[in-house]
Coordinates of C-alpha atoms and ligand atoms in Angstrom, one line a residue:
X28 CA 0.0 0.0 0.0
X29 CA 1.2 3.5 -0.8
X30 CA 0.0 7.1 -1.0
X31 CA 1.0 9.1 -4.1
X32 CA 1.9 12.8 -3.8
X33 CA 2.2 15.1 -6.7
X34 CA 3.7 18.5 -5.8
X35 CA 3.8 21.5 -8.1
X36 CA 4.0 19.2 -11.1
X37 CA 4.5 21.0 -14.3
X38 CA 4.9 19.4 -17.7
X39 CA 5.8 21.6 -20.8
X40 CA 6.2 20.6 -24.4
X41 CA 8.0 23.6 -25.9
X42 CA 5.6 26.5 -25.6
X43 CA 2.6 24.3 -24.5
X44 CA 2.1 23.8 -20.8
X45 CA 0.2 20.5 -20.8
X46 CA 0.1 20.3 -16.9
X47 CA 0.3 23.4 -14.9
X48 CA 1.4 23.2 -11.2
X49 CA -0.6 20.1 -10.2
X50 CA -0.9 19.3 -6.5
X51 CA -2.7 16.1 -5.5
X52 CA -2.3 13.8 -2.5
X53 CA -3.8 10.4 -3.3
X54 CA -4.3 8.4 -0.1
X55 CA -3.3 4.8 0.2
X56 CA -6.1 2.6 -1.3
X57 CA -8.0 5.6 -2.7
X58 CA -9.7 5.7 -6.1
X59 CA -9.0 9.1 -7.5
X60 CA -10.2 10.2 -10.9
X61 CA -8.7 12.8 -13.2
X62 CA -11.7 14.2 -15.2
X63 CA -11.7 16.8 -17.9
X64 CA -12.2 17.5 -21.6
X65 CA -10.0 16.2 -24.3
X66 CA -6.5 17.7 -24.2
X67 CA -6.7 19.0 -20.6
X68 CA -3.6 17.0 -19.5
X69 CA -5.0 13.8 -18.0
X70 CA -2.8 11.3 -19.9
X71 CA 0.2 13.5 -19.6
X72 CA -0.1 13.6 -15.8
X73 CA -0.6 9.8 -15.6
X74 CA 2.4 9.2 -17.9
X75 CA 4.6 11.4 -15.7
X76 CA 3.7 9.2 -12.7
X77 CA 4.5 6.1 -14.7
X78 CA 7.8 7.7 -15.8
X79 CA 6.9 7.6 -19.5
X80 CA 7.4 11.3 -20.1
X81 CA 9.6 13.9 -18.5
X82 CA 8.0 16.3 -16.1
X83 CA 9.5 19.8 -16.3
X84 CA 9.4 20.6 -12.6
X85 CA 7.9 19.5 -9.3
X86 CA 8.0 16.3 -7.4
X87 CA 6.3 12.9 -7.6
X88 CA 6.5 10.7 -4.5
X89 CA 5.0 7.2 -3.6
X90 CA 5.1 6.6 0.1
X91 CA 8.6 8.0 1.1
X92 CA 10.1 7.0 -2.2
X93 CA 10.9 10.0 -4.6
X94 CA 10.2 9.0 -8.2
X95 CA 10.9 12.4 -9.7
X96 CA 12.4 15.6 -8.3
X97 CA 12.7 18.5 -10.7
X98 CA 15.2 20.3 -8.5
X99 CA 17.6 17.4 -8.4
X100 CA 16.8 16.2 -11.9
X101 CA 16.3 12.9 -10.1
X102 CA 14.2 10.4 -12.1
X103 CA 13.5 6.7 -11.3
X104 CA 13.2 4.8 -14.6
X105 CA 9.7 3.4 -15.4
X106 CA 10.6 -0.2 -14.9
X107 CA 11.8 0.5 -11.4
X108 CA 8.6 2.4 -10.4
X109 CA 6.5 -0.7 -9.8
X110 CA 3.3 0.8 -11.2
X111 CA 0.5 -1.0 -13.1
X112 CA -0.6 0.9 -16.1
X113 CA -3.5 0.3 -18.5
X114 CA -3.3 2.5 -21.6
X115 CA -6.1 4.3 -23.4
X116 CA -5.7 1.6 -26.1
X117 CA -5.2 -1.7 -24.3
X118 CA -1.9 -2.4 -26.2
X119 CA -1.8 -6.2 -25.8
X120 CA 0.9 -8.0 -27.7
X121 CA -1.0 -9.5 -30.7
X122 CA 1.4 -12.5 -31.2
X123 CA 1.4 -13.6 -27.6
X124 CA -1.4 -15.5 -25.9
X125 CA -3.2 -14.1 -22.9
X126 CA -0.9 -16.0 -20.6
X127 CA 2.2 -14.9 -22.5
X128 CA 1.0 -11.3 -22.3
X129 CA 0.9 -11.6 -18.5
X130 CA 4.2 -13.5 -18.2
X131 CA 6.2 -10.7 -19.9
X132 CA 6.3 -8.2 -17.1
X133 CA 7.1 -11.1 -14.7
X134 CA 10.0 -12.3 -16.9
X135 CA 11.3 -8.7 -16.9
X136 CA 11.2 -8.8 -13.1
X137 CA 13.1 -12.2 -13.2
X138 CA 10.5 -14.3 -11.4
X139 CA 10.9 -18.0 -11.7
X140 CA 8.6 -20.2 -13.7
X141 CA 6.5 -21.6 -10.9
X142 CA 5.8 -18.2 -9.3
X143 CA 5.0 -16.8 -12.7
X144 CA 2.4 -19.4 -13.4
X145 CA 0.9 -18.9 -10.0
X146 CA 0.7 -15.1 -10.4
X147 CA -0.8 -15.4 -13.9
X148 CA -3.5 -17.8 -12.6
X149 CA -4.3 -15.4 -9.8
X150 CA -4.5 -12.3 -12.0
X151 CA -6.6 -14.0 -14.7
X152 CA -8.8 -15.3 -11.9
X153 CA -9.3 -11.8 -10.6
X154 CA -10.6 -10.5 -13.9
X155 CA -12.5 -13.8 -14.6
X156 CA -10.5 -14.7 -17.7
X157 CA -8.8 -17.9 -16.5
X158 CA -10.5 -20.0 -19.2
X159 CA -9.0 -17.8 -21.9
X160 CA -5.3 -18.1 -21.0
X161 CA -4.3 -19.8 -24.2
X162 CA -6.2 -17.6 -26.6
X163 CA -4.7 -14.8 -28.7
X164 CA -6.0 -11.2 -28.3
X165 CA -7.7 -11.3 -31.7
X166 CA -9.8 -14.3 -30.4
X167 CA -11.3 -12.1 -27.7
X168 CA -14.0 -9.4 -27.5
X169 CA -13.1 -5.8 -26.8
X170 CA -14.3 -6.1 -23.2
X171 CA -12.3 -9.3 -22.7
X172 CA -9.1 -7.7 -24.1
X173 CA -9.6 -4.8 -21.6
X174 CA -9.8 -7.3 -18.7
X175 CA -6.6 -9.0 -19.9
X176 CA -4.9 -5.6 -20.1
X177 CA -6.0 -5.0 -16.5
X178 CA -4.8 -8.4 -15.4
X179 CA -1.4 -7.6 -17.0
X180 CA -1.2 -4.4 -15.0
X181 CA -2.1 -6.3 -11.8
X182 CA 0.0 -9.4 -12.2
X183 CA 3.1 -8.1 -10.5
X184 CA 0.9 -6.7 -7.6
X185 CA 1.8 -3.1 -8.0
X186 CA 0.9 -0.8 -5.0
X187 CA -0.2 1.8 -7.5
X188 CA -2.5 1.4 -10.5
X189 CA -2.9 3.9 -13.3
X190 CA -5.8 3.5 -15.6
X191 CA -6.2 5.7 -18.7
X192 CA -9.8 5.4 -20.1
X193 CA -9.7 1.6 -19.6
X194 CA -13.4 1.2 -20.5
X195 CA -13.4 3.5 -23.5
X196 CA -13.9 0.8 -26.1
X197 CA -16.9 -0.9 -24.4
X198 CA -20.6 -0.2 -25.3
X199 CA -22.6 1.8 -22.9
X200 CA -24.3 -1.2 -21.1
X201 CA -21.1 -3.2 -20.7
X202 CA -19.2 -0.1 -19.6
X203 CA -21.7 0.4 -16.8
X204 CA -21.2 -3.2 -15.6
X205 CA -17.5 -3.1 -16.1
X206 CA -17.1 0.0 -13.9
X207 CA -18.9 -1.6 -11.0
X208 CA -16.8 -4.7 -11.3
X209 CA -13.6 -2.6 -11.6
X210 CA -14.4 -0.6 -8.5
X211 CA -15.1 -3.8 -6.5
X212 CA -11.8 -5.3 -7.6
X213 CA -9.9 -2.2 -6.7
X214 CA -11.5 -2.2 -3.2
X215 CA -10.7 -5.8 -2.7
X216 CA -7.0 -5.4 -3.7
X217 CA -6.9 -2.1 -1.8
X218 CA -4.6 -0.7 -4.5
X219 CA -4.1 3.1 -4.8
X220 CA -5.6 4.0 -8.1
X221 CA -5.6 7.0 -10.5
X222 CA -8.3 6.6 -13.1
X223 CA -8.6 8.9 -16.1
X224 CA -11.8 9.5 -17.9
X225 CA -13.7 12.3 -19.7
X226 CA -17.0 10.6 -18.9
X227 CA -18.5 12.5 -15.9
X228 CA -21.2 9.9 -15.1
X229 CA -18.5 7.3 -14.8
X230 CA -16.3 9.5 -12.7
X231 CA -19.2 10.3 -10.3
X232 CA -20.1 6.6 -10.0
X233 CA -16.7 5.1 -9.2
X234 CA -14.5 7.6 -7.5
X235 CA -13.6 8.4 -3.9
X236 CA -12.5 11.8 -5.1
X237 CA -12.4 13.6 -8.5
X238 CA -9.8 16.1 -9.7
X239 CA -11.5 18.2 -12.4
X240 CA -9.0 19.5 -14.9
X241 CA -9.1 22.1 -17.6
X242 CA -6.2 23.3 -19.8
X243 CA -3.6 21.7 -17.7
X244 CA -4.9 23.1 -14.4
X245 CA -6.8 21.5 -11.6
X246 CA -10.1 23.4 -11.1
X247 CA -11.5 21.4 -8.2
X248 CA -10.6 18.4 -6.1
X249 CA -13.4 16.8 -4.0
X250 CA -15.8 13.9 -3.5
X251 CA -18.3 13.3 -6.3
X252 CA -20.9 15.1 -4.1
X253 CA -18.7 18.1 -3.5
X254 CA -18.0 18.4 -7.2
X255 CA -21.7 18.1 -8.2
X256 CA -23.4 20.0 -5.4
X257 CA -20.7 22.6 -4.7
X258 CA -18.8 23.3 -7.9
X259 CA -15.9 25.7 -7.3
X260 CA -16.4 27.6 -10.5
X261 CA -18.7 27.9 -13.5
X262 CA -16.5 25.6 -15.6
X263 CA -17.0 22.7 -13.1
X264 CA -20.8 23.6 -12.8
X265 CA -21.0 23.3 -16.6
X266 CA -18.7 20.3 -17.2
X267 CA -20.2 18.0 -14.4
X268 CA -23.8 17.5 -15.1
X269 CA -25.4 20.5 -16.8
X270 CA -26.3 23.9 -15.4
X271 CA -28.3 26.9 -16.5
X272 CA -26.4 30.2 -16.2
X273 CA -28.4 33.4 -15.6
X274 CA -26.8 36.8 -16.0
X275 CA -27.3 39.1 -13.1
X276 CA -26.1 42.0 -11.1
X277 CA -25.1 41.9 -7.4
X278 CA -27.4 44.2 -5.4
X279 CA -26.2 43.2 -1.9
X280 CA -23.7 40.6 -0.7
X281 CA -23.7 39.3 2.9
X282 CA -21.8 36.6 4.6
X283 CA -24.2 33.8 3.8
X284 CA -26.6 35.2 1.3
X285 CA -26.8 37.6 -1.6
X286 CA -29.5 39.6 -3.5
X287 CA -29.1 39.5 -7.2
X288 CA -31.1 41.2 -10.0
X289 CA -31.5 39.0 -13.0
X290 CA -31.5 40.4 -16.6
X291 CA -35.4 40.6 -16.7
X292 CA -35.5 42.6 -13.5
X293 CA -36.5 39.8 -11.1
X294 CA -34.6 39.9 -7.8
X295 CA -33.6 36.7 -6.2
X296 CA -31.9 35.5 -3.0
X297 CA -28.9 33.2 -3.4
X298 CA -26.0 31.9 -1.4
X299 CA -23.2 34.5 -1.4
X300 CA -20.5 34.3 -4.0
X301 CA -18.0 36.4 -5.8
X302 CA -18.9 39.0 -8.4
X303 CA -16.9 40.5 -11.2
X304 CA -15.4 44.0 -10.7
X305 CA -18.3 45.7 -12.3
X306 CA -20.8 43.8 -10.0
X307 CA -22.0 41.4 -12.7
X308 CA -22.5 37.8 -11.8
X309 CA -23.9 34.5 -13.2
X310 CA -26.2 32.4 -11.2
X311 CA -26.0 28.7 -11.9
X312 CA -28.8 26.2 -11.3
X313 CA -29.2 22.7 -12.5
X314 CA -32.3 21.9 -14.6
X315 CA -33.5 19.2 -12.2
X316 CA -33.3 21.6 -9.2
X317 CA -35.9 24.1 -10.5
X318 CA -39.3 23.6 -8.9
X319 CA -42.7 24.1 -10.4
X320 CA -44.9 26.0 -7.9
X321 CA -48.6 27.1 -7.9
X322 CA -48.1 30.9 -7.7
X323 CA -45.7 33.9 -7.7
X324 CA -43.5 34.3 -4.7
X325 CA -39.8 34.6 -3.6
X326 CA -37.2 33.5 -6.2
X327 CA -40.1 32.7 -8.6
X328 CA -40.3 33.4 -12.3
X329 CA -43.3 33.0 -14.6
X330 CA -42.2 31.1 -17.7
X331 CA -43.6 30.0 -21.0
X332 CA -42.9 26.5 -22.1
X333 CA -41.4 26.6 -25.6
X334 CA -40.4 23.0 -26.1
X335 CA -41.0 19.6 -24.4
X336 CA -38.7 16.6 -24.7
X337 CA -39.5 13.2 -23.3
X338 CA -36.2 11.7 -22.0
X339 CA -37.6 8.5 -20.5
X340 CA -37.0 9.0 -16.8
X341 CA -37.8 12.8 -17.0
X342 CA -39.4 15.4 -19.1
X343 CA -37.2 18.3 -20.2
X344 CA -38.5 21.8 -21.2
X345 CA -37.0 24.7 -22.9
X346 CA -38.6 27.7 -21.2
X347 CA -38.5 31.5 -21.5
X348 CA -39.2 34.6 -19.5
X349 CA -38.6 37.9 -21.2
X350 CA -35.1 37.6 -22.6
X351 CA -34.1 34.7 -20.4
X352 CA -34.0 31.1 -21.8
X353 CA -33.3 28.1 -19.7
X354 CA -33.9 24.4 -19.3
X355 CA -35.7 22.6 -16.6
X356 CA -36.8 19.0 -15.9
X357 CA -39.8 17.4 -14.1
X358 CA -40.5 13.7 -13.4
X359 CA -44.0 13.9 -15.0
X360 CA -45.3 15.9 -18.0
X361 CA -46.5 19.5 -17.6
X362 CA -49.5 20.2 -19.7
X363 CA -49.7 24.0 -19.2
X364 CA -48.2 26.6 -21.5
X365 CA -47.1 28.9 -18.7
X366 CA -46.0 27.9 -15.2
X367 CA -44.5 29.5 -12.1
X368 CA -41.1 28.1 -11.3
X369 CA -38.9 28.6 -8.2
X370 CA -35.1 28.7 -8.1
X371 CA -34.5 27.3 -4.6
X372 CA -31.8 29.5 -2.9
X373 CA -29.8 26.5 -1.7
X374 CA -29.5 25.1 -5.3
X375 CA -28.2 28.4 -6.7
X376 CA -24.5 29.0 -7.0
X377 CA -23.0 32.4 -7.8
X378 CA -19.9 32.9 -9.9
X379 CA -18.2 36.0 -11.3
X380 CA -18.3 34.7 -14.9
X381 CA -19.6 32.1 -17.3
X382 CA -17.7 29.0 -18.2
X383 CA -15.0 29.7 -20.8
X384 CA -14.9 33.4 -19.9
X385 CA -11.4 33.0 -18.4
Ligands
ATP407 N1 4.4 14.6 -26.9 C1 3.8 15.8 -27.0 N2 4.3 16.9 -27.6 C2 3.6 18.0 -27.6 N3 2.4 18.2 -27.1 C3 1.8 17.2 -26.4 C4 2.5 15.9 -26.3 N4 1.7 15.1 -25.6 C5 0.6 15.8 -25.3 N5 0.7 17.1 -25.8 C6 -0.3 18.2 -25.6 O1 -0.6 18.3 -24.2 C7 -1.9 18.5 -23.9 C8 -2.5 17.5 -23.0 O2 -2.6 16.2 -23.7 P1 -3.1 14.9 -22.9 O3 -2.8 13.8 -23.8 O4 -2.6 14.9 -21.6 O5 -4.7 15.2 -22.9 P2 -5.8 14.3 -22.3 O6 -6.4 15.1 -21.2 O7 -5.4 12.9 -22.0 O8 -6.9 14.2 -23.5 P3 -7.8 13.0 -24.1 O9 -9.0 12.9 -23.3 O10 -8.1 13.5 -25.5 O11 -7.0 11.7 -24.0 C9 -2.6 18.6 -25.3 O12 -2.7 19.9 -25.7 C10 -1.7 17.8 -26.2 O13 -1.7 18.3 -27.5
MG408 MG1 -5.7 11.0 -22.8

């Protein structure tokens, strides 16, 4: 068991800063996910931990062992890091059988034949692929190949497991089953894990904590609930789940609540939050948190329903009041053309700008 500490980790490729001053402490046995849009620096961070690329500065530590220290130009080579890695593409050797694929890292580590066989049996058992030991990768389905890739990463019992989109090639249903299975296996082995995905539903479902990244920077680090219910900025509010963003002006800001005037003139009460220099703000609220109410009142808008969409488990509506458009959801169908809706204070979040404004 081991904890993993990234301190001020920066990785530059020429003029591009792929990872910008990343600080994360992954606890022993923890399942931590790096989540963010394509190109935000997830794989680059993971590869630096594995030693497959060169960080520019900062430190990487596992337990009390320093793997990389930018100040001392001290780097432990990848094969000495004892880290299990599953790539975005599973990268099995096509001309080796499943068992031979697993044997390879053990041969590199100079394990004897008997111990190799025992470990291969154990690892294939863990991923329920023992009956397939003598098959070649092309004789397996995509999901089975991914399980073999995982077994190959686990076979030398690394204290640290790095998974780069390991379920990306599975169909939606299989992917949902695989993530439950993967999480159970990770808990059973108690292996410290960094998981990379750009799928936010997957991240929310499997992680102890999530680090949300954008353009090389970490925007927020927290439990799935923290990230979803208390997003640190409008980027996180928009990227995780979906949010409506209302333009407004700060009228009054107290310690635990604020008064905000929306673009149509309605005044609402929200939790306090930062405003831009000129007093402008955006109020974020998720479509499913908006409540339909019987009459006008505090934090209430009268809206016209412009479009209805049946999504199976909920109905979604595009609604409008004056110049404000937004989306809302209800569990059952609304028949009316106009309704009163309430923006519950506790579900509003206030930010100085919209996502992408920075
Ligand atoms: N070898 C390289 N040389 C130059 N730039 C690179 C190199 N590898 C990655 N980058 C750049 O660094 C940034 C981060 O890339 P990275 O592969 O970490 O993204 P990612 O978050 O894993 O994205 P995806 O979800 O698409 O896999 C990108 O802008 C990418 O173009
Ligand atoms: Mg990647």
